[in-house]
Coordinates of C-alpha atoms and ligand atoms in Angstrom, one line a residue:
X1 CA -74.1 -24.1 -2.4
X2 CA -74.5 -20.4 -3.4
X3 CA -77.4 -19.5 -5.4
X4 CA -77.9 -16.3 -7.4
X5 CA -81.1 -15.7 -9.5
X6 CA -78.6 -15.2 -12.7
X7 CA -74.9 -15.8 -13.1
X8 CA -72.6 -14.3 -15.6
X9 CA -69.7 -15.6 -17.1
X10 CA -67.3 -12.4 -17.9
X11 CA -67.0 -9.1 -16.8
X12 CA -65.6 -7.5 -19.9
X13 CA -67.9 -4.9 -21.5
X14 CA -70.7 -7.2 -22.1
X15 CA -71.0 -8.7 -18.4
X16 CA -70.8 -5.7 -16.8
X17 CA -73.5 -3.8 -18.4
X18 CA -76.0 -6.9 -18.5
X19 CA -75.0 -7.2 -14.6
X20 CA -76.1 -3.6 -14.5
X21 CA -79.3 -4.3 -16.4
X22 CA -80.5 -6.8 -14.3
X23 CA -79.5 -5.2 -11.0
X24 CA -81.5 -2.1 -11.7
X25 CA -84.4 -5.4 -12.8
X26 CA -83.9 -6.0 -8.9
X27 CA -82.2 -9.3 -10.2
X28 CA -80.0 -11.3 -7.8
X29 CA -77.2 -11.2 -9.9
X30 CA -73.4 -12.4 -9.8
X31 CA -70.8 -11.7 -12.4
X32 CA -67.6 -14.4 -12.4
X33 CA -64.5 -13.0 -14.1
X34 CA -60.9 -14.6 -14.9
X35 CA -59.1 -11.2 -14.1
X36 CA -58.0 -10.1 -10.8
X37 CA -59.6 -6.0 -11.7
X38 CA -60.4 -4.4 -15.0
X39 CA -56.8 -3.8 -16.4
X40 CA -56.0 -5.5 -20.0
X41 CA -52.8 -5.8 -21.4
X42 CA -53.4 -3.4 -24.6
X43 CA -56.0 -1.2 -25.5
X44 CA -58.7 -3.0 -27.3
X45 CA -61.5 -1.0 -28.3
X46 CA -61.1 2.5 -29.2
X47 CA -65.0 3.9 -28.7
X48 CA -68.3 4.1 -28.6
X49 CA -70.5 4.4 -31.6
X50 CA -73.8 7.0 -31.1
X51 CA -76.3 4.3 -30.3
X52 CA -73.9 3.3 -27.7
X53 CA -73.9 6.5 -26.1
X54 CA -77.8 6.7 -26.2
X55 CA -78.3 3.5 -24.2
X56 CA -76.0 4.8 -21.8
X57 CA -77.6 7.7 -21.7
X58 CA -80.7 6.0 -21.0
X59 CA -79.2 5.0 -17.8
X60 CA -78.0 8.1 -16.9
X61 CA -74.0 7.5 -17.0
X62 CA -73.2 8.7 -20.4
X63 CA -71.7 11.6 -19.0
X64 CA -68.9 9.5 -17.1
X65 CA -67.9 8.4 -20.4
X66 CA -68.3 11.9 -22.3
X67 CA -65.8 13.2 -19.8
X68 CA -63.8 10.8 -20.1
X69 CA -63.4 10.7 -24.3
X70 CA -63.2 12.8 -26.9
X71 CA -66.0 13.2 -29.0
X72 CA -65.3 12.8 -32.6
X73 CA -67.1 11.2 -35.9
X74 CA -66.1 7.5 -35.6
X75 CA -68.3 6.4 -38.0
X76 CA -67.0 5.1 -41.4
X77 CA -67.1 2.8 -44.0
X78 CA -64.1 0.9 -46.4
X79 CA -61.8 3.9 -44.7
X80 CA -64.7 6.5 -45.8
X81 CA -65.6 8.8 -43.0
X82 CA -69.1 9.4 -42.6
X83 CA -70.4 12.2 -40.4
X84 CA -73.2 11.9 -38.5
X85 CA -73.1 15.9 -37.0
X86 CA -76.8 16.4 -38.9
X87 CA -78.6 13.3 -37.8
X88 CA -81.2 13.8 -35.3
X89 CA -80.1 12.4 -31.9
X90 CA -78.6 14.4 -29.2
X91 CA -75.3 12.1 -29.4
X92 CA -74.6 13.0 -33.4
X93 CA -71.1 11.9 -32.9
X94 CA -69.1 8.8 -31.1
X95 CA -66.6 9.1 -28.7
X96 CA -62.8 8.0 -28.6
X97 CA -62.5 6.6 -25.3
X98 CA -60.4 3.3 -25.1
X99 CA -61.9 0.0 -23.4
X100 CA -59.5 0.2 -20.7
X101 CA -61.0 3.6 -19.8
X102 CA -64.4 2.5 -20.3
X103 CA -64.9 -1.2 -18.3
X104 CA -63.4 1.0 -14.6
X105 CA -66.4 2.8 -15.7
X106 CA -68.6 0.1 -16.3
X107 CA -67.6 -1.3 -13.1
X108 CA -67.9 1.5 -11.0
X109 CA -71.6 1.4 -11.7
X110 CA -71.8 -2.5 -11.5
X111 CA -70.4 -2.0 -7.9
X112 CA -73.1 1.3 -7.3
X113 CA -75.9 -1.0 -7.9
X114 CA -74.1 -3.4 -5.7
X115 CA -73.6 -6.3 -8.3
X116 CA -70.7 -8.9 -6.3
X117 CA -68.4 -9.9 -8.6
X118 CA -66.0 -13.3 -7.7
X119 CA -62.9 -12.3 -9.3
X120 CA -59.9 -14.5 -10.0
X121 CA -62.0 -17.9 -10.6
X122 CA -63.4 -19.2 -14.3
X123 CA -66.6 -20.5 -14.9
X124 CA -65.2 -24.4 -16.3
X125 CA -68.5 -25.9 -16.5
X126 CA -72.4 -26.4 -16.1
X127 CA -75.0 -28.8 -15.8
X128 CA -78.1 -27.8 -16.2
X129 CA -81.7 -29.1 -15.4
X130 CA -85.6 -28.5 -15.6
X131 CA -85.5 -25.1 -12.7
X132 CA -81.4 -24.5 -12.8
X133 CA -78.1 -24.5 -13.6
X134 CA -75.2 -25.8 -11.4
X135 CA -71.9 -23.5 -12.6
X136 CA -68.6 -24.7 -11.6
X137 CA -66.0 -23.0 -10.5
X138 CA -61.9 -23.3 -10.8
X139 CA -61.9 -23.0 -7.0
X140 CA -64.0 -26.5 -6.7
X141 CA -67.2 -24.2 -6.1
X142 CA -70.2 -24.3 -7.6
X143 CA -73.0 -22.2 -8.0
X144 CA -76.7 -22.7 -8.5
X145 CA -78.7 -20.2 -10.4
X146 CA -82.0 -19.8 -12.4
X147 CA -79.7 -18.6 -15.3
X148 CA -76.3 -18.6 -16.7
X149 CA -75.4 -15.8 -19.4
X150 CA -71.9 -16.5 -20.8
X151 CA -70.0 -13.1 -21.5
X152 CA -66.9 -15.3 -21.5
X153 CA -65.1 -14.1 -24.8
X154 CA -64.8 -15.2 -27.7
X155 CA -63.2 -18.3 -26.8
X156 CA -66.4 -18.8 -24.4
X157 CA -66.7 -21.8 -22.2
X158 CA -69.9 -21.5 -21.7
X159 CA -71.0 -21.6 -25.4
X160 CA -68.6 -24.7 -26.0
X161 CA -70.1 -26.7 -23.1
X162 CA -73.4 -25.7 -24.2
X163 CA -72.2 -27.6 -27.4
X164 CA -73.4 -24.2 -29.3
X165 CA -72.4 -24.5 -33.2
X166 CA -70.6 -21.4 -33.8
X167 CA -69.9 -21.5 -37.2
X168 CA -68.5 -18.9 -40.0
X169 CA -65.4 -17.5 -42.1
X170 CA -61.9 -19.1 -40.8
X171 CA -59.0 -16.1 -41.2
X172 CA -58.2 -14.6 -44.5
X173 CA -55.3 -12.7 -42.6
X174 CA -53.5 -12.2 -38.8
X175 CA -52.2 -8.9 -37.5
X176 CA -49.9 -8.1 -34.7
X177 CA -50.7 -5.2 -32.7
X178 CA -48.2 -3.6 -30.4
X179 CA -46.8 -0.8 -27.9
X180 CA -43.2 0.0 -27.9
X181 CA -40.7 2.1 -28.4
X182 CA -38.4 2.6 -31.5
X183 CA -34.4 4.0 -31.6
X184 CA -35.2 5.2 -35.3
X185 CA -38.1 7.6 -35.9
X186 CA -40.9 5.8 -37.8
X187 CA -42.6 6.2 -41.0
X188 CA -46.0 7.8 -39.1
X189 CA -49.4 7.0 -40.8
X190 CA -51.1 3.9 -42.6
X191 CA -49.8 1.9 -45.3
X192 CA -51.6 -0.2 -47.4
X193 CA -50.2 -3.6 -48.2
X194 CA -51.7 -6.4 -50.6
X195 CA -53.8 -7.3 -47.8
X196 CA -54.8 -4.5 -46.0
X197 CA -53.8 -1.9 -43.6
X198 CA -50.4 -1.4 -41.4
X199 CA -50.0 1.8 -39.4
X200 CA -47.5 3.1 -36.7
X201 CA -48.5 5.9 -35.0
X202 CA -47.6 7.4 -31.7
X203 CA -49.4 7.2 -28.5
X204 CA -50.0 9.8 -25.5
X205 CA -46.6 9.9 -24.6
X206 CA -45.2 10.8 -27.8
X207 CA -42.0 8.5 -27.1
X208 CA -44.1 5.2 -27.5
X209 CA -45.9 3.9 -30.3
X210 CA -48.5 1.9 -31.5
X211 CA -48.1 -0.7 -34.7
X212 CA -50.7 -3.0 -36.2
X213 CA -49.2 -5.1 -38.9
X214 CA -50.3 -7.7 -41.6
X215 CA -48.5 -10.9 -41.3
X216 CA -46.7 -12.2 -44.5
X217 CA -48.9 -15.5 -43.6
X218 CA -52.0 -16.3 -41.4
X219 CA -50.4 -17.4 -38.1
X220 CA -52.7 -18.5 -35.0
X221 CA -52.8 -18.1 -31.1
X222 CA -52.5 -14.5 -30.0
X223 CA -49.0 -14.7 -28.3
X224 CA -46.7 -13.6 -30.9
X225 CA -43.0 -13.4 -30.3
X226 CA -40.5 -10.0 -30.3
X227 CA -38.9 -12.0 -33.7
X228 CA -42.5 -12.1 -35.0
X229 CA -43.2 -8.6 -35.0
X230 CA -39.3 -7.5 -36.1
X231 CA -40.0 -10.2 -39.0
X232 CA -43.7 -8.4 -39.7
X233 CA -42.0 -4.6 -40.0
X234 CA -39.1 -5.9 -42.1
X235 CA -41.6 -7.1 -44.6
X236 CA -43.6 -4.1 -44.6
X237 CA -41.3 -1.0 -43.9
X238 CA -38.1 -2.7 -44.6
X239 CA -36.6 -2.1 -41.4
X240 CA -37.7 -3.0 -37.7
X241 CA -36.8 0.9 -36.8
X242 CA -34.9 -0.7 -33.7
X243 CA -37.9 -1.4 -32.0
X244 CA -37.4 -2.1 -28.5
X245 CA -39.1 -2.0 -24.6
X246 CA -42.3 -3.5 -26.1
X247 CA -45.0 -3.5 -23.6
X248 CA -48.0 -5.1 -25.3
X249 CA -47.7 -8.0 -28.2
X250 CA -50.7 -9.5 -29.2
X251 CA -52.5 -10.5 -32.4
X252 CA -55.8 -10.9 -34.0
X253 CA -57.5 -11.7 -37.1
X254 CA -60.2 -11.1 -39.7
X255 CA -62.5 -14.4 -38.4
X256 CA -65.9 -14.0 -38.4
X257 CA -68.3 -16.8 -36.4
X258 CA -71.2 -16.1 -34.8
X259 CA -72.7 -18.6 -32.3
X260 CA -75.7 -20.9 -34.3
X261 CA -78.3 -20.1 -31.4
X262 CA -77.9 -17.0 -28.3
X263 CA -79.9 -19.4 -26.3
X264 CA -79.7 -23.2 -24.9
X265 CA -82.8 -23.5 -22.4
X266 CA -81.5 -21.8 -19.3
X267 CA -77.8 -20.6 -20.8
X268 CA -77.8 -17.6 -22.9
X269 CA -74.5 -16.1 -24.7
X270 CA -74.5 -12.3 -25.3
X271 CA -71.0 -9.9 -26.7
X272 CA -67.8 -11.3 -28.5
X273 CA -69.2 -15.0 -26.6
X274 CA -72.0 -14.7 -29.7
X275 CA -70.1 -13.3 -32.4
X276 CA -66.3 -12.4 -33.0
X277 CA -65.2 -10.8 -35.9
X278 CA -62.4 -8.1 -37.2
X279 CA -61.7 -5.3 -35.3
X280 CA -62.5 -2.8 -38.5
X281 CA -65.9 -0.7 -37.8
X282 CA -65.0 -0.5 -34.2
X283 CA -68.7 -2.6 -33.9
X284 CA -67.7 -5.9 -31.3
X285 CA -68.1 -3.7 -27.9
X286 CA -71.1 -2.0 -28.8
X287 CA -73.2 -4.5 -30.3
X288 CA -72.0 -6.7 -27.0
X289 CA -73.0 -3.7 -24.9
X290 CA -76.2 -3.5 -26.9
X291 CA -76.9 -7.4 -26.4
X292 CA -76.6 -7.1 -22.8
X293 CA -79.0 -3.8 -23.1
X294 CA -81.9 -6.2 -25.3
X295 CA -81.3 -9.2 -22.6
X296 CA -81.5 -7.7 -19.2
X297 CA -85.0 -6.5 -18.6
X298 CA -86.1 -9.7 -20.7
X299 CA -84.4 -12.2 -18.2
X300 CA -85.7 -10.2 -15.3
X301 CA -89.1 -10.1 -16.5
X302 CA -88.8 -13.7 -16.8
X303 CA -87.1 -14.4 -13.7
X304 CA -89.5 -13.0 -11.8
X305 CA -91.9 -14.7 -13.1
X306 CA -93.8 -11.7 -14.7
X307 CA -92.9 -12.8 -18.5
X308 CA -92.9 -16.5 -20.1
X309 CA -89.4 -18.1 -21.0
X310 CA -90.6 -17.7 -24.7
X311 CA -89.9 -13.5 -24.3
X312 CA -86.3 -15.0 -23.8
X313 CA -86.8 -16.3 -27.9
X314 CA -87.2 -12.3 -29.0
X315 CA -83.2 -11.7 -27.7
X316 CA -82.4 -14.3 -30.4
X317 CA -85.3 -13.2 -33.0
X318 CA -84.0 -9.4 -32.6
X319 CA -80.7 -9.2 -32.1
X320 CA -78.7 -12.5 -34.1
X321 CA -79.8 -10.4 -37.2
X322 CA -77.9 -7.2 -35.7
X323 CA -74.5 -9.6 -35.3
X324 CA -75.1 -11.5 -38.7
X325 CA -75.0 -7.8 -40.4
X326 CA -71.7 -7.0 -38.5
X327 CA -70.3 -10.0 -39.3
X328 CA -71.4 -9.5 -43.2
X329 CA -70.0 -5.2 -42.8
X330 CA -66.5 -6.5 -41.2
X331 CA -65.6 -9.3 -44.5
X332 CA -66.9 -6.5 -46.7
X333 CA -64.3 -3.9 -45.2
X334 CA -61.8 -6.7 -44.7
X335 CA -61.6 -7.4 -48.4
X336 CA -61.9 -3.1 -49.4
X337 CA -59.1 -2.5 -47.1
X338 CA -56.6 -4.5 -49.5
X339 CA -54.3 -2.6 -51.6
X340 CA -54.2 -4.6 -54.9
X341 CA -55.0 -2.4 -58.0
X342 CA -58.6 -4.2 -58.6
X343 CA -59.6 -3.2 -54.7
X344 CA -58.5 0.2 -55.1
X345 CA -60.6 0.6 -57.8
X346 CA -63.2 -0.6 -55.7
X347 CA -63.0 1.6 -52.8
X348 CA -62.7 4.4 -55.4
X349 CA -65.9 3.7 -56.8
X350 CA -67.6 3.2 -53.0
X351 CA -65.8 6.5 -52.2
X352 CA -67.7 8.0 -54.9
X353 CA -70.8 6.5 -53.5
X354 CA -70.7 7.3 -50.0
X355 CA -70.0 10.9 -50.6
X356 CA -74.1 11.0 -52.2
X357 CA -76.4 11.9 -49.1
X358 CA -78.2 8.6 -49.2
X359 CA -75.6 6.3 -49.4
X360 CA -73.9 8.6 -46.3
X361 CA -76.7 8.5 -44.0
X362 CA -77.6 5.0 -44.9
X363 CA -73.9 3.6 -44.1
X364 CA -73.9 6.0 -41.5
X365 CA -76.9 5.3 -39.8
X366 CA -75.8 1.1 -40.0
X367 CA -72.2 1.8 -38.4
X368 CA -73.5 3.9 -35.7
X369 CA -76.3 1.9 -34.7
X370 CA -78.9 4.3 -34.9
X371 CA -81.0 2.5 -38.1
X372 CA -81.7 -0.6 -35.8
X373 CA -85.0 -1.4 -36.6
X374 CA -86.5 -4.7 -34.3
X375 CA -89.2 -7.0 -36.6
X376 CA -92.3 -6.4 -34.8
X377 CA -94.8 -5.7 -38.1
X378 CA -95.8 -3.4 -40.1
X379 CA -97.3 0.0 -38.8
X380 CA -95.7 3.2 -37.9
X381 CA -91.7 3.6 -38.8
X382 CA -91.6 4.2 -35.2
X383 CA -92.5 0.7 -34.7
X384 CA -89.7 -1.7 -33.2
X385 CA -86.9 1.5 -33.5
X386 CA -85.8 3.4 -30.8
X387 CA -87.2 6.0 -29.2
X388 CA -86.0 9.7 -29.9
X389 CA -85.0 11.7 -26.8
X390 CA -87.3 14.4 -27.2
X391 CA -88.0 17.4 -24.4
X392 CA -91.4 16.8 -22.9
X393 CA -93.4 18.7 -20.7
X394 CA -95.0 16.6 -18.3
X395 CA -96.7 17.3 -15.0
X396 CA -93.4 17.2 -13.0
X397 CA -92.1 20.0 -15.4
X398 CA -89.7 19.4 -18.6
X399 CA -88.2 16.4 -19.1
X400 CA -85.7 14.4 -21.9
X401 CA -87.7 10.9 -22.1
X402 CA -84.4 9.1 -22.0
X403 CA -84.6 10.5 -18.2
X404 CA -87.8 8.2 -18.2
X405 CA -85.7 5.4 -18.9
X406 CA -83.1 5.5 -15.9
X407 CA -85.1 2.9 -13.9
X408 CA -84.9 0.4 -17.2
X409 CA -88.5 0.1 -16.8
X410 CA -90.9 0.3 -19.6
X411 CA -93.0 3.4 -20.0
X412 CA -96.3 4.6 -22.0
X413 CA -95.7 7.9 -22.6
X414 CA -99.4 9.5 -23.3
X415 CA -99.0 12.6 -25.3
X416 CA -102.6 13.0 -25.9
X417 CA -105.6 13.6 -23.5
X418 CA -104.1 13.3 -19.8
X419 CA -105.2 10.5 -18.2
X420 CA -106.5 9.0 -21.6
X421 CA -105.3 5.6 -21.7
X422 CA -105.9 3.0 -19.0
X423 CA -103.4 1.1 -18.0
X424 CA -104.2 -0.1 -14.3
X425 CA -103.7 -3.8 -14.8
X426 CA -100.0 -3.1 -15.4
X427 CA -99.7 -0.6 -13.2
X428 CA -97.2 -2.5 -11.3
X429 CA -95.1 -2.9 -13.9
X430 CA -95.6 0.2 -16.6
X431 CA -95.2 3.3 -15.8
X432 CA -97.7 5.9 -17.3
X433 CA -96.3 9.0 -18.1
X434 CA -98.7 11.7 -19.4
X435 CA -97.1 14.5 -21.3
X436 CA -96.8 17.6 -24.3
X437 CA -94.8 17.8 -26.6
X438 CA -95.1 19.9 -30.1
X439 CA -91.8 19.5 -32.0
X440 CA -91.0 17.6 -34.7
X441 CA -90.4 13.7 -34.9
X442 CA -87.7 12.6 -36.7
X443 CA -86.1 9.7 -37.2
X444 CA -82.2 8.7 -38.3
X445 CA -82.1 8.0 -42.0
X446 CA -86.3 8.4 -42.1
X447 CA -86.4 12.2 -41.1
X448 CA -90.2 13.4 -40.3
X449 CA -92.4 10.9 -39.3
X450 CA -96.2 11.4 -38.5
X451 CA -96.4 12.2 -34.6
X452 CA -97.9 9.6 -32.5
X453 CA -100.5 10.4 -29.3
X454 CA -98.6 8.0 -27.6
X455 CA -95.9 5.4 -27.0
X456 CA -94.9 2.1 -25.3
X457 CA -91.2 1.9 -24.4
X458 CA -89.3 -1.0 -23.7
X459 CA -86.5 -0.1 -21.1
X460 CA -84.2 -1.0 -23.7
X461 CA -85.5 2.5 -25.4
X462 CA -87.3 0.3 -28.4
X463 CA -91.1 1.6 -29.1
X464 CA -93.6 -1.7 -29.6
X465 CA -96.4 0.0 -29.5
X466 CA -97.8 3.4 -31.4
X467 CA -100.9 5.3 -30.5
X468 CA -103.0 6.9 -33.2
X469 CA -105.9 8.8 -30.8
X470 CA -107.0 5.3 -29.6
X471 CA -105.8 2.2 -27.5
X472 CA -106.2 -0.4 -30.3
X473 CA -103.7 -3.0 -29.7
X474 CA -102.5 -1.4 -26.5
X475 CA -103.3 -4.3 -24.5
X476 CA -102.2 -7.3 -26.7
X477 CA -98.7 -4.9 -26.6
X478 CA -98.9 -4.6 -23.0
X479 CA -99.1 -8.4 -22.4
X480 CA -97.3 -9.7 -25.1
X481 CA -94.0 -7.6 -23.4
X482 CA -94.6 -7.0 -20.2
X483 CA -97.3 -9.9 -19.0
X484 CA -100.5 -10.5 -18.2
X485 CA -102.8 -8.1 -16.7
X486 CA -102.8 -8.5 -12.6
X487 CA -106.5 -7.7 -11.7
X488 CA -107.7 -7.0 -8.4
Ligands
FAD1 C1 -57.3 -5.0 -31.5 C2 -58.8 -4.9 -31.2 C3 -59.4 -3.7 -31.4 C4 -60.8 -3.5 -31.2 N1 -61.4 -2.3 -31.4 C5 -62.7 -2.2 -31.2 C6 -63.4 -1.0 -31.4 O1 -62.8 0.0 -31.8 N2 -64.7 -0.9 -31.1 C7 -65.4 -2.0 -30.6 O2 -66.6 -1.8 -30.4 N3 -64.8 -3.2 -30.4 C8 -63.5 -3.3 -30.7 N4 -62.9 -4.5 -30.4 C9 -63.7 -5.6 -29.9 C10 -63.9 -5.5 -28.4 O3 -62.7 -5.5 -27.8 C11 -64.7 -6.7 -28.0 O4 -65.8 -6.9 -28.8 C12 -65.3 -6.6 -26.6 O5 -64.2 -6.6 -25.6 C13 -66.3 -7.7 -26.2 O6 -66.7 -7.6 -24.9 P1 -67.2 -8.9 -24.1 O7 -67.5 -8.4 -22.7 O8 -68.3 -9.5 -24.9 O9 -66.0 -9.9 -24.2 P2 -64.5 -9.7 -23.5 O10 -64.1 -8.3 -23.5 O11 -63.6 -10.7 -24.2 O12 -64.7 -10.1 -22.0 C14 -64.8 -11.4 -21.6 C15 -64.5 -11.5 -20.1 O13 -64.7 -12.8 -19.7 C16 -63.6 -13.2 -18.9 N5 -63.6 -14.6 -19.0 C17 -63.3 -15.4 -20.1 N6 -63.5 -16.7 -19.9 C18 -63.9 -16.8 -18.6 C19 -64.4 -17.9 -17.8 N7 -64.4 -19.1 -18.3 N8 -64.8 -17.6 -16.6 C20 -64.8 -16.3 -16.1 N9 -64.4 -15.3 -16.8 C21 -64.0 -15.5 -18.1 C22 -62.4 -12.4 -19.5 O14 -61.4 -12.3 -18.5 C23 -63.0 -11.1 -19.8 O15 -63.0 -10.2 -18.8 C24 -61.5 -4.6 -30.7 C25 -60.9 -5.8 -30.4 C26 -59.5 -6.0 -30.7 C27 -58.8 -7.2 -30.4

């Protein structure tokens, strides 16, 4: 039988990047994925968000997205904008880069940090016992590993086997979304219906184009037929506009479920496998992404014995909040986006709002990810947020710390007296970095905060530990992330 230290359901988004997270945690890890390469039949996602970009960045592949996309202000709110060009992050923007651009990408690196991946084969099973889980295969094969992660989709496998309660909001209202061509020119833009939004518009090419329609009802299963979508267009636009040569036909919908529990002893779900919701707010890619970035140096902590199973509770603790508030943002633009005179009201009066600063950056700061805030106490506002990438000087020369971060391993970053804080029981495992820095700290939606003498960085960018001129509490952070103290 093979064995891999941790097996992943799914390489979409999610799958791939917790692959990567693990593989730089010098985890044996193995990804199994339903597709035969990376391609997908439409476009899907349309971008990243800015938090997005900052995790990738502290990785050191944000560039091969950058020159991939455009950059642009994503963010936005009930068909607001909201610009994020004076928040304090390098990334003050998102980028427009579709997901069939960005999982080669994803890949690429996957295969760089020489992840295998057993393609054309589904994950239709599991048992699992006291030190594993046996995964079965389609192909009669099974696996054994320490761990099973399902990035399966929405429809995940592994969640149902793992009989994990995934309850939540059944659909209000089904969209197609297509790519075709029309004989007739179309009327370009978005049109609000009674229940929300339609739009044509064209694509690349300029001879193709790209429709997203409300159906007159809810209909299920996301393989519509040619009839369906003439029938959809006749009731918005009153015309089909000839449509023809239609290369991508799907449909999706407004439900919202996210799973009861991330974790079932050794089978975790992380991405669209935990929580599926609307499209609207562009969030289900990068909060999967996200997931996998929280997860992976957890689960290799653990698996290597460094770290108790209970560090595996804080994925759940920290990030089923994050999914639960996407879940809540998506029905709350869902119902804005509908075009009945009481709702337009409504989004005139939140229109209104989000045009005040505070509103703007708090909205702002929520759809771009860069508010996240982790539960670890009370203390500095640095506390359980991410860190900033600031320049440092340290004795290497100048350095951004989300350079620091490339490895994904945690890092105390001393900015008082060099050589002031001891750390040489974690040695092993924490890397001490003692540098300068004299600028300001600021933080998205906070501003100035009071600057630190030092910091403890997860890998996943998230400070748990604040230094105030002394190493109170140092320690009990130190173990309580990253283990005991090795002595010797
Ligand atoms: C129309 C549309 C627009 C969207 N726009 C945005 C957007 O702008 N921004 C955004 O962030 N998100 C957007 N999303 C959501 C985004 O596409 C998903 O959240 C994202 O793909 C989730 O990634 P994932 O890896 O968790 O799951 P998936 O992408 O679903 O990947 C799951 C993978 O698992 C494989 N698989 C499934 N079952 C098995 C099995 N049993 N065994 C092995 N392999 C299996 C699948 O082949 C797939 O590769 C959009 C979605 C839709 C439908």
């Amino acid at each position: 039988m093979t064995k891999h230290a941790v097996v992943i359901a799914g390489g979409g988004p999610t799958g791939l990047m917790l692959a990567g997270e693990l593989a730089l945690g010098k985890v044996d890890v193995a990804i199994v994925e339903r597709r035969a390469n990376q391609e997908l039949a439409g476009s899907r996602a349309g971008g990243l968000h800015s938090r997005t970009i900052e995790v990738l960045d502290q990785r050191g592949i944000a560039d091969r997205f950058l020159s991939q996309g455009k950059v642009v202000q994503v963010a936005g709110f009930a068909m607001n904008p909201l610009d994020i060009s004076d928040f304090p992050t390098r990334h003050n923007y998102g980028l427009a880069l579709s997901q069939n651009r960005i999982e080669p990408i994803l890949a690429a690196w996957a295969s760089e940090l020489a992840v295998p991946i057993y393609r054309e084969r589904e994950v239709t099973g599991f048992t699992q016992d006291g030190t594993g889980v046996d995964v079965l295969l389609s192909d009669g094969r099974s696996f054994r590993a320490q761990y099973l992660v399902g990035c399966d989709g929405g429809r995940s496998v592994v969640r149902k086997k793992a009989g994990i309660d995934f309850p939540g909001w059944d659909p209000s209202v089904s969209y197609l979304i297509a790519e075709a061509e029309m004989a007739e020119e179309p009327a370009s833009g978005v049109r609000l219906g009674d229940k929300g939004v339609n739009a044509v518009g064209k694509i690349e090419d300029g001879k193709r184009v790209r429709i997203v329609l409300i159906e007159p009802h809810v209909v299920p299963g996301d393989e519509p037929t040619l009839g369906e979508l003439r029938e959809a267009l006749v009731a918005v636009y009153g015309t089909d506009y000839g449509v023809h040569n239609v290369t991508f036909l799907s449909r999706f919908t407004d439900m919202a479920r996210q799973a009861a529990a991330y974790r079932e002893r050794r089978v975790l779900l992380a991405g669209d496998a935990a929580h599926v919701h609307s499209p609207v707010g562009g969030q289900g890619l990068n909060i999967g992404v996200q997931d996998a970035v929280n997860l992976g140096w957890k689960l290799a902590q653990v698996v290597h014995g460094t770290s108790p199973e209970s560090l595996l509770d804080t994925y759940q603790a920290e990030r089923h909040p994050i999914g639960a508030r996407v879940l809540k943002t998506t029905l709350a633009q869902t119902a804005a986006a509908r075009g009945d005179e009481r709702t337009n009201a409504l989004r005139e009066t939140l229109s209104e709002l989000l045009k005040m600063d505070e509103p703007r950056k708090r909205y702002a700061a929520m759809m771009s990810g860069l508010d996240i805030r982790y539960d670890l106490g009370t203390g500095h506002p640095l506390l359980g947020r991410r860190m900033p990438d600031l320049d440092v000087d340290t004795e290497s020369g100048p350095r951004r710390v989300f350079t620091l971060l490339h490895e994904a391993r945690p890092v105390l970053l001393n900015l008082g007296e060099p050589g002031a804080l001891d750390i040489a029981p974690w040695a092993d495992r924490v890397r001490r970095i003692d540098a300068r820095y004299a600028g300001a700290w600021e933080l998205p939606l906070l501003g100035a905060v009071a600057a630190p003498t030092a910091v403890l960085i997860r890998p996943d960018g998230h400070v748990v530990w604040v230094g105030d001129g002394t190493d109170h509490g140092l320690r009990d952070a130190l173990t309580t992330w990253f283990g005991t103290p090795h002595h010797g």
